[in-house]
Amino acid sequence: ATHDTPLWERTQLAPLPPAPPVQQIAKMEPETFFHWLGQLMHDNPPAREHVAHVAQFAAFGLTMRQGFAPDTLDAETRDGAAKGYHAAMATLREGAGRPAGVPMNGWNCAPAAGEWQDRFMTRAIIALRSLGQNTVEESIYLNAMTDGTGQALDGRKEYRLRFAAGSLPPAQCFWSITAYTEEAFLVPNALNRCSIGSRDAGLHFDPDGSIAFHFSAQKPATPEALANWLPVPPSGPFRLSLRLYIPSSAAINGDWVPPGLEQIT
């Protein structure tokens, strides 16, 4: 007798993609985190000027040579290391949720981005919040969680950002504005438009040379506003990131300041 092969045997199942690194770390137990930290320290030894800092880790069983050795610790030390880990992660999460840098019309810009030297807390917060940052000569990042009056951005409302003639972000390569959800994800939308900026064709300029960008969950009613529209989440907090690549000296030294967002509904 012959038998048909069951469908489940003919189905090729693709493995689920791994969770983002930030989510993987958030779910780690302290000893797992210290294990991987020890492995990374062994594979990527710290710079000479940081060896003294790393040597302090030996107090709770973590060394460059042997990695993490929890079995060598007494119960009190292991418990203290775990409590320290949880306290440190809470501090980093709190720092990652705060606007960073100098406030300007509702935008925040970190003036020394990419150059942190021994500011280990700042390094860790940046690693938790984003993939990293370039130096200001390469790019400038400005983030807005509020409008120009200091009110938190809300997806239920509509906002406008107007640049006067000749005052667009001074970037020698390009500039862009990207919308993110409260959880730092891109905003799904029918246009598949996650950012808007100097590389976009068809932007609408007003007769006086100014340009107004629109940020809302609802599609604008006019073709002019639609050309300059960036969708945002339908409700709740969100943020905008304005990026300038190879910024001019005016952007680096603060002579150019972005206008604030206006709530229009």
mmCIF file of C-alpha atoms in Angstrom, residues 20 55 81 124 133 154 169 176 192 194 217 237:
data_model
loop_
_atom_site.group_PDB
_atom_site.id
_atom_site.type_symbol
_atom_site.label_atom_id
_atom_site.label_comp_id
_atom_site.label_asym_id
_atom_site.label_seq_id
_atom_site.Cartn_x
_atom_site.Cartn_y
_atom_site.Cartn_z
ATOM 1 C CA PRO A 20 17.153 41.937 19.308
ATOM 2 C CA ALA A 55 40.558 44.529 37.624
ATOM 3 C CA ALA A 81 26.691 40.768 42.554
ATOM 4 C CA ALA A 124 26.401 51.900 28.370
ATOM 5 C CA GLN A 133 26.786 57.157 17.469
ATOM 6 C CA ASP A 154 1.067 62.467 21.290
ATOM 7 C CA PRO A 169 19.221 71.554 8.229
ATOM 8 C CA SER A 176 16.354 63.144 7.470
ATOM 9 C CA ASN A 192 5.993 52.528 3.843
ATOM 10 C CA CYS A 194 9.544 55.796 7.796
ATOM 11 C CA ALA A 217 -1.461 59.382 12.267
ATOM 12 C CA PRO A 237 3.956 59.061 23.028
#
